[in-house]
Amino acid sequence: MEKLLIRGGKRLSGNVKVSGAKNAAVAVIPAVLLTDEICIIDNLPYIDDVIVLKNILSELGAKVSLSPNGRMVIDPSSVKRYIANSEEVKKMRASYYLLGALLGRGGYAEVAFPGGCEIGARPIDQHIKGFESLGVHVDIESGSIRARADKLIGNDVYLDVISVGATINIMLASVRAEGTTTIVNAAKEPHVVDVANFLNAMGANIKGAGTDTIKIKGVERLSGCHYTIIPDQIEAGTFMIAAAATNGDVLIKDVIPKHLEAISAKLVEMGVDIMEGDDNIRVRGCNRLKSVNIKTLPYPGFPTDLQQPMSVLLSIAEGNSVITENVWESRYKHIEEICKMGANVKIEDRVAIIKGVPSLKGAPVAASDLRAGAALIVAGLIADGVTEISNVQYIDRGYECIEGKLISLGADIKRIDDMGRIIPTKKSAAVI
Ligand code: EPZ
């Protein structure tokens, strides 16, 4: 098991380039199964989740290549298998997109129950409700979900909760269905729009992505295409928080500033200086951060995926801050770890009450999930002394070459193996 060792106290400065969006990538890659023609996808983040999906598509019979510069070439013409139940499938939450994609391809899918981060109950009832509305019969048996339909027929689907996964999965299943599907109360996240744009580039007819009503007119066939994934909103937000936390001055490049409005607004409220360019954001810290209150919400609200890193920033702000986590019921596992580093936080159900302290102290801590890992990195960058973060595999699932990028900004970070030997920093195409 690898660990990160961070000697805190360095101000981050310079330029960093954001990679492609993980949560768009993990849907776009399975979506290729909806055609028999070659697709070329650019700007994929070179992260473990993308590598796992490459392996899953190969297991299904596709020919796939992935280069470290983020290009994947997929030829799905030889896919004959509609059962995905390997260990690779069980590793990640987003393997549920294989259900929608395989249903759309051939009207049948058998997929092992998805794994992923432990951040609370992660039901898929809305995905199933959507499939059933399209005429799909769904069975759940011994750890697998089996879905089959003689014919997929478009219908209206009203989501009871705003769900990114259900919105995308219903788009995947309905894009080649007969007639029109309307998703009401759809998720509006940038990656929902990116997946719709990808499907439209393949010849689909999807309108309204990015609003709460999406209309999908079924088409008979989809073709191959060449597509570039949008930048990762959450990775960009993580760098913004890290820059602010170290009182740094960082230009975050290749971003879509509109996607970052909720985080920019909160940082400005805290006293941080934010300058938006066309495709970049400059973040300049301040000497004393002010406390703020945060409520996580679906887009365009404050993203739950940045709640954990943000709570670390608030732990060193002046005064009391209150976070209300409205999306996931168990997304505070990192708090116990940052309290070991001197933070003063009380959790009451979905609310975290944070009393700002002047500084944190380095300590051995463990990441419990992807964004908890990102939060602990931010804590390590701030802390006096050395922070040792274990369970780095969670971070590698979703951040491309995180320590390489932070080192390029002046951070002091090393990766060590279980024998304590230093592992050379991976080069990322995105490190400049
Ligand atoms: C996506 O998860 C992201 N993952 C998550 O990011 C992110 O936290 C989440 O959306 C919210 O933005 C991927 O895109 C792979 P949801 P998803 O369905 O789609 C409830 C990260 O760190 N719900 O939008 O699984 C659910 O319990 C990860 O990158 C149902 O009740 O989330 C939750 O409270 C972690 N029934 C809320 O909806 C359902 O059928 C939102 O979940 C589905 C969801």
PDB file of N, CA and C in Angstrom, residues 172-253:
ATOM      1  N   LEU A 172     -28.788   6.828 -21.843  1.00  0.00           N
ATOM      2  CA  LEU A 172     -28.092   5.749 -22.565  1.00  0.00           C
ATOM      3  C   LEU A 172     -29.086   4.696 -23.060  1.00  0.00           C
ATOM      4  N   ALA A 173     -30.030   4.326 -22.184  1.00  0.00           N
ATOM      5  CA  ALA A 173     -30.960   3.254 -22.551  1.00  0.00           C
ATOM      6  C   ALA A 173     -31.974   3.712 -23.593  1.00  0.00           C
ATOM      7  N   SER A 174     -32.274   5.022 -23.628  1.00  0.00           N
ATOM      8  CA  SER A 174     -33.385   5.471 -24.479  1.00  0.00           C
ATOM      9  C   SER A 174     -32.951   6.037 -25.816  1.00  0.00           C
ATOM     10  N   VAL A 175     -31.653   6.217 -26.003  1.00  0.00           N
ATOM     11  CA  VAL A 175     -31.186   6.959 -27.160  1.00  0.00           C
ATOM     12  C   VAL A 175     -31.501   6.235 -28.477  1.00  0.00           C
ATOM     13  N   ARG A 176     -31.617   4.894 -28.402  1.00  0.00           N
ATOM     14  CA  ARG A 176     -31.984   4.128 -29.611  1.00  0.00           C
ATOM     15  C   ARG A 176     -33.364   3.484 -29.463  1.00  0.00           C
ATOM     16  N   ALA A 177     -34.130   3.954 -28.458  1.00  0.00           N
ATOM     17  CA  ALA A 177     -35.472   3.383 -28.249  1.00  0.00           C
ATOM     18  C   ALA A 177     -36.434   3.903 -29.314  1.00  0.00           C
ATOM     19  N   GLU A 178     -37.584   3.234 -29.408  1.00  0.00           N
ATOM     20  CA  GLU A 178     -38.609   3.706 -30.348  1.00  0.00           C
ATOM     21  C   GLU A 178     -39.362   4.866 -29.678  1.00  0.00           C
ATOM     22  N   GLY A 179     -39.502   5.998 -30.359  1.00  0.00           N
ATOM     23  CA  GLY A 179     -40.278   7.112 -29.804  1.00  0.00           C
ATOM     24  C   GLY A 179     -39.441   8.025 -28.917  1.00  0.00           C
ATOM     25  N   THR A 180     -40.148   8.856 -28.147  1.00  0.00           N
ATOM     26  CA  THR A 180     -39.484   9.918 -27.374  1.00  0.00           C
ATOM     27  C   THR A 180     -39.522   9.634 -25.877  1.00  0.00           C
ATOM     28  N   THR A 181     -38.400   9.867 -25.227  1.00  0.00           N
ATOM     29  CA  THR A 181     -38.322   9.752 -23.761  1.00  0.00           C
ATOM     30  C   THR A 181     -38.129  11.153 -23.196  1.00  0.00           C
ATOM     31  N   THR A 182     -38.871  11.467 -22.142  1.00  0.00           N
ATOM     32  CA  THR A 182     -38.686  12.764 -21.478  1.00  0.00           C
ATOM     33  C   THR A 182     -38.290  12.509 -20.030  1.00  0.00           C
ATOM     34  N   ILE A 183     -37.142  13.027 -19.639  1.00  0.00           N
ATOM     35  CA  ILE A 183     -36.711  12.886 -18.231  1.00  0.00           C
ATOM     36  C   ILE A 183     -37.042  14.205 -17.530  1.00  0.00           C
ATOM     37  N   VAL A 184     -37.898  14.122 -16.528  1.00  0.00           N
ATOM     38  CA  VAL A 184     -38.283  15.319 -15.771  1.00  0.00           C
ATOM     39  C   VAL A 184     -37.603  15.258 -14.399  1.00  0.00           C
ATOM     40  N   ASN A 185     -37.168  16.436 -13.911  1.00  0.00           N
ATOM     41  CA  ASN A 185     -36.376  16.538 -12.675  1.00  0.00           C
ATOM     42  C   ASN A 185     -34.987  15.909 -12.892  1.00  0.00           C
ATOM     43  N   ALA A 186     -34.461  16.151 -14.101  1.00  0.00           N
ATOM     44  CA  ALA A 186     -33.147  15.594 -14.465  1.00  0.00           C
ATOM     45  C   ALA A 186     -32.027  16.356 -13.763  1.00  0.00           C
ATOM     46  N   ALA A 187     -30.875  15.688 -13.608  1.00  0.00           N
ATOM     47  CA  ALA A 187     -29.672  16.363 -13.082  1.00  0.00           C
ATOM     48  C   ALA A 187     -29.119  17.291 -14.168  1.00  0.00           C
ATOM     49  N   LYS A 188     -28.485  18.398 -13.719  1.00  0.00           N
ATOM     50  CA  LYS A 188     -28.016  19.425 -14.663  1.00  0.00           C
ATOM     51  C   LYS A 188     -26.499  19.565 -14.654  1.00  0.00           C
ATOM     52  N   GLU A 189     -25.804  18.621 -14.024  1.00  0.00           N
ATOM     53  CA  GLU A 189     -24.345  18.718 -13.875  1.00  0.00           C
ATOM     54  C   GLU A 189     -23.654  18.853 -15.240  1.00  0.00           C
ATOM     55  N   PRO A 190     -22.512  19.533 -15.287  1.00  0.00           N
ATOM     56  CA  PRO A 190     -21.782  19.672 -16.559  1.00  0.00           C
ATOM     57  C   PRO A 190     -21.504  18.326 -17.227  1.00  0.00           C
ATOM     58  N   HIS A 191     -21.276  17.269 -16.429  1.00  0.00           N
ATOM     59  CA  HIS A 191     -20.963  15.979 -17.073  1.00  0.00           C
ATOM     60  C   HIS A 191     -22.213  15.336 -17.675  1.00  0.00           C
ATOM     61  N   VAL A 192     -23.409  15.697 -17.188  1.00  0.00           N
ATOM     62  CA  VAL A 192     -24.640  15.213 -17.844  1.00  0.00           C
ATOM     63  C   VAL A 192     -24.700  15.827 -19.254  1.00  0.00           C
ATOM     64  N   VAL A 193     -24.397  17.122 -19.325  1.00  0.00           N
ATOM     65  CA  VAL A 193     -24.416  17.816 -20.624  1.00  0.00           C
ATOM     66  C   VAL A 193     -23.341  17.233 -21.541  1.00  0.00           C
ATOM     67  N   ASP A 194     -22.175  16.927 -20.968  1.00  0.00           N
ATOM     68  CA  ASP A 194     -21.079  16.395 -21.794  1.00  0.00           C
ATOM     69  C   ASP A 194     -21.460  15.042 -22.398  1.00  0.00           C
ATOM     70  N   VAL A 195     -22.111  14.199 -21.608  1.00  0.00           N
ATOM     71  CA  VAL A 195     -22.514  12.882 -22.133  1.00  0.00           C
ATOM     72  C   VAL A 195     -23.567  13.075 -23.236  1.00  0.00           C
ATOM     73  N   ALA A 196     -24.510  14.004 -23.033  1.00  0.00           N
ATOM     74  CA  ALA A 196     -25.525  14.266 -24.069  1.00  0.00           C
ATOM     75  C   ALA A 196     -24.844  14.773 -25.344  1.00  0.00           C
ATOM     76  N   ASN A 197     -23.845  15.650 -25.181  1.00  0.00           N
ATOM     77  CA  ASN A 197     -23.126  16.157 -26.370  1.00  0.00           C
ATOM     78  C   ASN A 197     -22.403  15.037 -27.088  1.00  0.00           C
ATOM     79  N   PHE A 198     -21.826  14.128 -26.309  1.00  0.00           N
ATOM     80  CA  PHE A 198     -21.130  12.985 -26.928  1.00  0.00           C
ATOM     81  C   PHE A 198     -22.126  12.135 -27.721  1.00  0.00           C
ATOM     82  N   LEU A 199     -23.267  11.840 -27.107  1.00  0.00           N
ATOM     83  CA  LEU A 199     -24.272  11.007 -27.788  1.00  0.00           C
ATOM     84  C   LEU A 199     -24.779  11.718 -29.047  1.00  0.00           C
ATOM     85  N   ASN A 200     -24.978  13.035 -28.956  1.00  0.00           N
ATOM     86  CA  ASN A 200     -25.423  13.779 -30.149  1.00  0.00           C
ATOM     87  C   ASN A 200     -24.350  13.746 -31.240  1.00  0.00           C
ATOM     88  N   ALA A 201     -23.067  13.763 -30.823  1.00  0.00           N
ATOM     89  CA  ALA A 201     -21.981  13.669 -31.821  1.00  0.00           C
ATOM     90  C   ALA A 201     -22.011  12.300 -32.506  1.00  0.00           C
ATOM     91  N   MET A 202     -22.595  11.300 -31.822  1.00  0.00           N
ATOM     92  CA  MET A 202     -22.733   9.960 -32.437  1.00  0.00           C
ATOM     93  C   MET A 202     -24.006   9.861 -33.297  1.00  0.00           C
ATOM     94  N   GLY A 203     -24.800  10.932 -33.301  1.00  0.00           N
ATOM     95  CA  GLY A 203     -26.014  10.911 -34.119  1.00  0.00           C
ATOM     96  C   GLY A 203     -27.301  10.826 -33.321  1.00  0.00           C
ATOM     97  N   ALA A 204     -27.219  10.947 -32.000  1.00  0.00           N
ATOM     98  CA  ALA A 204     -28.439  10.907 -31.180  1.00  0.00           C
ATOM     99  C   ALA A 204     -29.196  12.227 -31.312  1.00  0.00           C
ATOM    100  N   ASN A 205     -30.424  12.233 -30.787  1.00  0.00           N
ATOM    101  CA  ASN A 205     -31.241  13.444 -30.832  1.00  0.00           C
ATOM    102  C   ASN A 205     -31.699  13.763 -29.409  1.00  0.00           C
ATOM    103  N   ILE A 206     -30.822  14.456 -28.663  1.00  0.00           N
ATOM    104  CA  ILE A 206     -31.105  14.785 -27.260  1.00  0.00           C
ATOM    105  C   ILE A 206     -31.165  16.297 -27.127  1.00  0.00           C
ATOM    106  N   LYS A 207     -32.232  16.777 -26.523  1.00  0.00           N
ATOM    107  CA  LYS A 207     -32.380  18.232 -26.325  1.00  0.00           C
ATOM    108  C   LYS A 207     -32.673  18.492 -24.849  1.00  0.00           C
ATOM    109  N   GLY A 208     -32.171  19.626 -24.351  1.00  0.00           N
ATOM    110  CA  GLY A 208     -32.514  20.052 -22.993  1.00  0.00           C
ATOM    111  C   GLY A 208     -31.518  19.627 -21.924  1.00  0.00           C
ATOM    112  N   ALA A 209     -30.437  18.952 -22.299  1.00  0.00           N
ATOM    113  CA  ALA A 209     -29.448  18.587 -21.266  1.00  0.00           C
ATOM    114  C   ALA A 209     -28.877  19.864 -20.666  1.00  0.00           C
ATOM    115  N   GLY A 210     -28.800  19.902 -19.319  1.00  0.00           N
ATOM    116  CA  GLY A 210     -28.376  21.132 -18.640  1.00  0.00           C
ATOM    117  C   GLY A 210     -29.583  21.874 -18.070  1.00  0.00           C
ATOM    118  N   THR A 211     -30.808  21.424 -18.444  1.00  0.00           N
ATOM    119  CA  THR A 211     -32.026  21.944 -17.809  1.00  0.00           C
ATOM    120  C   THR A 211     -32.655  20.759 -17.065  1.00  0.00           C
ATOM    121  N   ASP A 212     -33.781  21.005 -16.386  1.00  0.00           N
ATOM    122  CA  ASP A 212     -34.321  19.864 -15.632  1.00  0.00           C
ATOM    123  C   ASP A 212     -35.281  18.994 -16.449  1.00  0.00           C
ATOM    124  N   THR A 213     -35.419  19.297 -17.746  1.00  0.00           N
ATOM    125  CA  THR A 213     -36.215  18.412 -18.613  1.00  0.00           C
ATOM    126  C   THR A 213     -35.391  18.048 -19.850  1.00  0.00           C
ATOM    127  N   ILE A 214     -35.151  16.779 -20.031  1.00  0.00           N
ATOM    128  CA  ILE A 214     -34.348  16.325 -21.176  1.00  0.00           C
ATOM    129  C   ILE A 214     -35.245  15.481 -22.076  1.00  0.00           C
ATOM    130  N   LYS A 215     -35.218  15.801 -23.376  1.00  0.00           N
ATOM    131  CA  LYS A 215     -36.030  15.044 -24.345  1.00  0.00           C
ATOM    132  C   LYS A 215     -35.099  14.263 -25.252  1.00  0.00           C
ATOM    133  N   ILE A 216     -35.364  12.968 -25.361  1.00  0.00           N
ATOM    134  CA  ILE A 216     -34.521  12.097 -26.177  1.00  0.00           C
ATOM    135  C   ILE A 216     -35.404  11.449 -27.239  1.00  0.00           C
ATOM    136  N   LYS A 217     -35.202  11.842 -28.493  1.00  0.00           N
ATOM    137  CA  LYS A 217     -35.949  11.203 -29.598  1.00  0.00           C
ATOM    138  C   LYS A 217     -35.111  10.036 -30.069  1.00  0.00           C
ATOM    139  N   GLY A 218     -35.647   8.835 -29.975  1.00  0.00           N
ATOM    140  CA  GLY A 218     -34.860   7.653 -30.341  1.00  0.00           C
ATOM    141  C   GLY A 218     -34.434   7.682 -31.806  1.00  0.00           C
ATOM    142  N   VAL A 219     -33.226   7.218 -32.071  1.00  0.00           N
ATOM    143  CA  VAL A 219     -32.754   7.077 -33.464  1.00  0.00           C
ATOM    144  C   VAL A 219     -32.401   5.610 -33.684  1.00  0.00           C
ATOM    145  N   GLU A 220     -32.380   5.206 -34.957  1.00  0.00           N
ATOM    146  CA  GLU A 220     -32.162   3.777 -35.237  1.00  0.00           C
ATOM    147  C   GLU A 220     -30.740   3.325 -34.949  1.00  0.00           C
ATOM    148  N   ARG A 221     -29.780   4.173 -35.378  1.00  0.00           N
ATOM    149  CA  ARG A 221     -28.393   3.760 -35.163  1.00  0.00           C
ATOM    150  C   ARG A 221     -27.523   4.953 -34.801  1.00  0.00           C
ATOM    151  N   LEU A 222     -26.426   4.632 -34.128  1.00  0.00           N
ATOM    152  CA  LEU A 222     -25.443   5.667 -33.804  1.00  0.00           C
ATOM    153  C   LEU A 222     -24.151   5.315 -34.523  1.00  0.00           C
ATOM    154  N   SER A 223     -23.356   6.347 -34.811  1.00  0.00           N
ATOM    155  CA  SER A 223     -22.097   6.089 -35.523  1.00  0.00           C
ATOM    156  C   SER A 223     -20.903   6.443 -34.630  1.00  0.00           C
ATOM    157  N   GLY A 224     -19.712   6.124 -35.128  1.00  0.00           N
ATOM    158  CA  GLY A 224     -18.497   6.481 -34.389  1.00  0.00           C
ATOM    159  C   GLY A 224     -18.295   7.988 -34.422  1.00  0.00           C
ATOM    160  N   CYS A 225     -17.436   8.498 -33.536  1.00  0.00           N
ATOM    161  CA  CYS A 225     -17.158   9.935 -33.556  1.00  0.00           C
ATOM    162  C   CYS A 225     -15.829  10.207 -32.861  1.00  0.00           C
ATOM    163  N   HIS A 226     -15.404  11.441 -32.953  1.00  0.00           N
ATOM    164  CA  HIS A 226     -14.182  11.905 -32.290  1.00  0.00           C
ATOM    165  C   HIS A 226     -14.627  12.980 -31.312  1.00  0.00           C
ATOM    166  N   TYR A 227     -14.340  12.784 -30.033  1.00  0.00           N
ATOM    167  CA  TYR A 227     -14.913  13.675 -29.023  1.00  0.00           C
ATOM    168  C   TYR A 227     -13.862  14.050 -27.980  1.00  0.00           C
ATOM    169  N   THR A 228     -13.966  15.268 -27.468  1.00  0.00           N
ATOM    170  CA  THR A 228     -13.043  15.730 -26.404  1.00  0.00           C
ATOM    171  C   THR A 228     -13.847  15.994 -25.132  1.00  0.00           C
ATOM    172  N   ILE A 229     -13.425  15.342 -24.063  1.00  0.00           N
ATOM    173  CA  ILE A 229     -14.115  15.448 -22.760  1.00  0.00           C
ATOM    174  C   ILE A 229     -13.882  16.839 -22.138  1.00  0.00           C
ATOM    175  N   ILE A 230     -14.873  17.350 -21.429  1.00  0.00           N
ATOM    176  CA  ILE A 230     -14.725  18.653 -20.740  1.00  0.00           C
ATOM    177  C   ILE A 230     -13.728  18.550 -19.581  1.00  0.00           C
ATOM    178  N   PRO A 231     -13.213  19.701 -19.124  1.00  0.00           N
ATOM    179  CA  PRO A 231     -12.304  19.694 -17.966  1.00  0.00           C
ATOM    180  C   PRO A 231     -13.033  19.293 -16.681  1.00  0.00           C
ATOM    181  N   ASP A 232     -12.280  18.775 -15.746  1.00  0.00           N
ATOM    182  CA  ASP A 232     -12.857  18.269 -14.493  1.00  0.00           C
ATOM    183  C   ASP A 232     -13.129  19.418 -13.516  1.00  0.00           C
ATOM    184  N   GLN A 233     -14.402  19.650 -13.305  1.00  0.00           N
ATOM    185  CA  GLN A 233     -14.856  20.724 -12.404  1.00  0.00           C
ATOM    186  C   GLN A 233     -14.341  20.487 -10.975  1.00  0.00           C
ATOM    187  N   ILE A 234     -14.332  19.231 -10.547  1.00  0.00           N
ATOM    188  CA  ILE A 234     -13.987  18.947  -9.143  1.00  0.00           C
ATOM    189  C   ILE A 234     -12.474  19.012  -8.942  1.00  0.00           C
ATOM    190  N   GLU A 235     -11.710  18.551  -9.937  1.00  0.00           N
ATOM    191  CA  GLU A 235     -10.253  18.684  -9.815  1.00  0.00           C
ATOM    192  C   GLU A 235      -9.890  20.172  -9.781  1.00  0.00           C
ATOM    193  N   ALA A 236     -10.525  20.966 -10.668  1.00  0.00           N
ATOM    194  CA  ALA A 236     -10.247  22.410 -10.686  1.00  0.00           C
ATOM    195  C   ALA A 236     -10.573  23.018  -9.321  1.00  0.00           C
ATOM    196  N   GLY A 237     -11.738  22.648  -8.769  1.00  0.00           N
ATOM    197  CA  GLY A 237     -12.143  23.173  -7.461  1.00  0.00           C
ATOM    198  C   GLY A 237     -11.172  22.760  -6.365  1.00  0.00           C
ATOM    199  N   THR A 238     -10.639  21.548  -6.473  1.00  0.00           N
ATOM    200  CA  THR A 238      -9.681  21.070  -5.457  1.00  0.00           C
ATOM    201  C   THR A 238      -8.415  21.943  -5.496  1.00  0.00           C
ATOM    202  N   PHE A 239      -7.940  22.276  -6.718  1.00  0.00           N
ATOM    203  CA  PHE A 239      -6.755  23.151  -6.811  1.00  0.00           C
ATOM    204  C   PHE A 239      -7.062  24.557  -6.308  1.00  0.00           C
ATOM    205  N   MET A 240      -8.295  25.025  -6.565  1.00  0.00           N
ATOM    206  CA  MET A 240      -8.656  26.362  -6.067  1.00  0.00           C
ATOM    207  C   MET A 240      -8.579  26.390  -4.544  1.00  0.00           C
ATOM    208  N   ILE A 241      -9.101  25.325  -3.923  1.00  0.00           N
ATOM    209  CA  ILE A 241      -9.102  25.259  -2.458  1.00  0.00           C
ATOM    210  C   ILE A 241      -7.666  25.134  -1.940  1.00  0.00           C
ATOM    211  N   ALA A 242      -6.852  24.305  -2.630  1.00  0.00           N
ATOM    212  CA  ALA A 242      -5.459  24.120  -2.182  1.00  0.00           C
ATOM    213  C   ALA A 242      -4.693  25.436  -2.287  1.00  0.00           C
ATOM    214  N   ALA A 243      -4.959  26.204  -3.366  1.00  0.00           N
ATOM    215  CA  ALA A 243      -4.275  27.496  -3.533  1.00  0.00           C
ATOM    216  C   ALA A 243      -4.671  28.437  -2.386  1.00  0.00           C
ATOM    217  N   ALA A 244      -5.974  28.482  -2.096  1.00  0.00           N
ATOM    218  CA  ALA A 244      -6.457  29.370  -1.029  1.00  0.00           C
ATOM    219  C   ALA A 244      -5.912  28.923   0.330  1.00  0.00           C
ATOM    220  N   ALA A 245      -5.849  27.609   0.540  1.00  0.00           N
ATOM    221  CA  ALA A 245      -5.433  27.074   1.844  1.00  0.00           C
ATOM    222  C   ALA A 245      -3.982  27.413   2.158  1.00  0.00           C
ATOM    223  N   THR A 246      -3.152  27.524   1.107  1.00  0.00           N
ATOM    224  CA  THR A 246      -1.722  27.791   1.349  1.00  0.00           C
ATOM    225  C   THR A 246      -1.389  29.268   1.138  1.00  0.00           C
ATOM    226  N   ASN A 247      -2.438  30.099   1.040  1.00  0.00           N
ATOM    227  CA  ASN A 247      -2.237  31.526   0.767  1.00  0.00           C
ATOM    228  C   ASN A 247      -1.383  31.699  -0.495  1.00  0.00           C
ATOM    229  N   GLY A 248      -1.683  30.856  -1.474  1.00  0.00           N
ATOM    230  CA  GLY A 248      -0.864  30.817  -2.683  1.00  0.00           C
ATOM    231  C   GLY A 248      -1.366  31.738  -3.776  1.00  0.00           C
ATOM    232  N   ASP A 249      -0.768  31.573  -4.959  1.00  0.00           N
ATOM    233  CA  ASP A 249      -1.154  32.354  -6.138  1.00  0.00           C
ATOM    234  C   ASP A 249      -1.036  31.406  -7.327  1.00  0.00           C
ATOM    235  N   VAL A 250      -2.169  30.836  -7.751  1.00  0.00           N
ATOM    236  CA  VAL A 250      -2.134  29.757  -8.737  1.00  0.00           C
ATOM    237  C   VAL A 250      -3.065  30.077  -9.898  1.00  0.00           C
ATOM    238  N   LEU A 251      -2.540  29.877 -11.119  1.00  0.00           N
ATOM    239  CA  LEU A 251      -3.369  30.002 -12.319  1.00  0.00           C
ATOM    240  C   LEU A 251      -3.786  28.589 -12.722  1.00  0.00           C
ATOM    241  N   ILE A 252      -5.081  28.335 -12.647  1.00  0.00           N
ATOM    242  CA  ILE A 252      -5.600  26.992 -12.958  1.00  0.00           C
ATOM    243  C   ILE A 252      -6.101  27.050 -14.399  1.00  0.00           C
ATOM    244  N   LYS A 253      -5.440  26.261 -15.248  1.00  0.00           N
ATOM    245  CA  LYS A 253      -5.685  26.381 -16.691  1.00  0.00           C
ATOM    246  C   LYS A 253      -6.591  25.271 -17.217  1.00  0.00           C
TER     247      LYS A 253
END
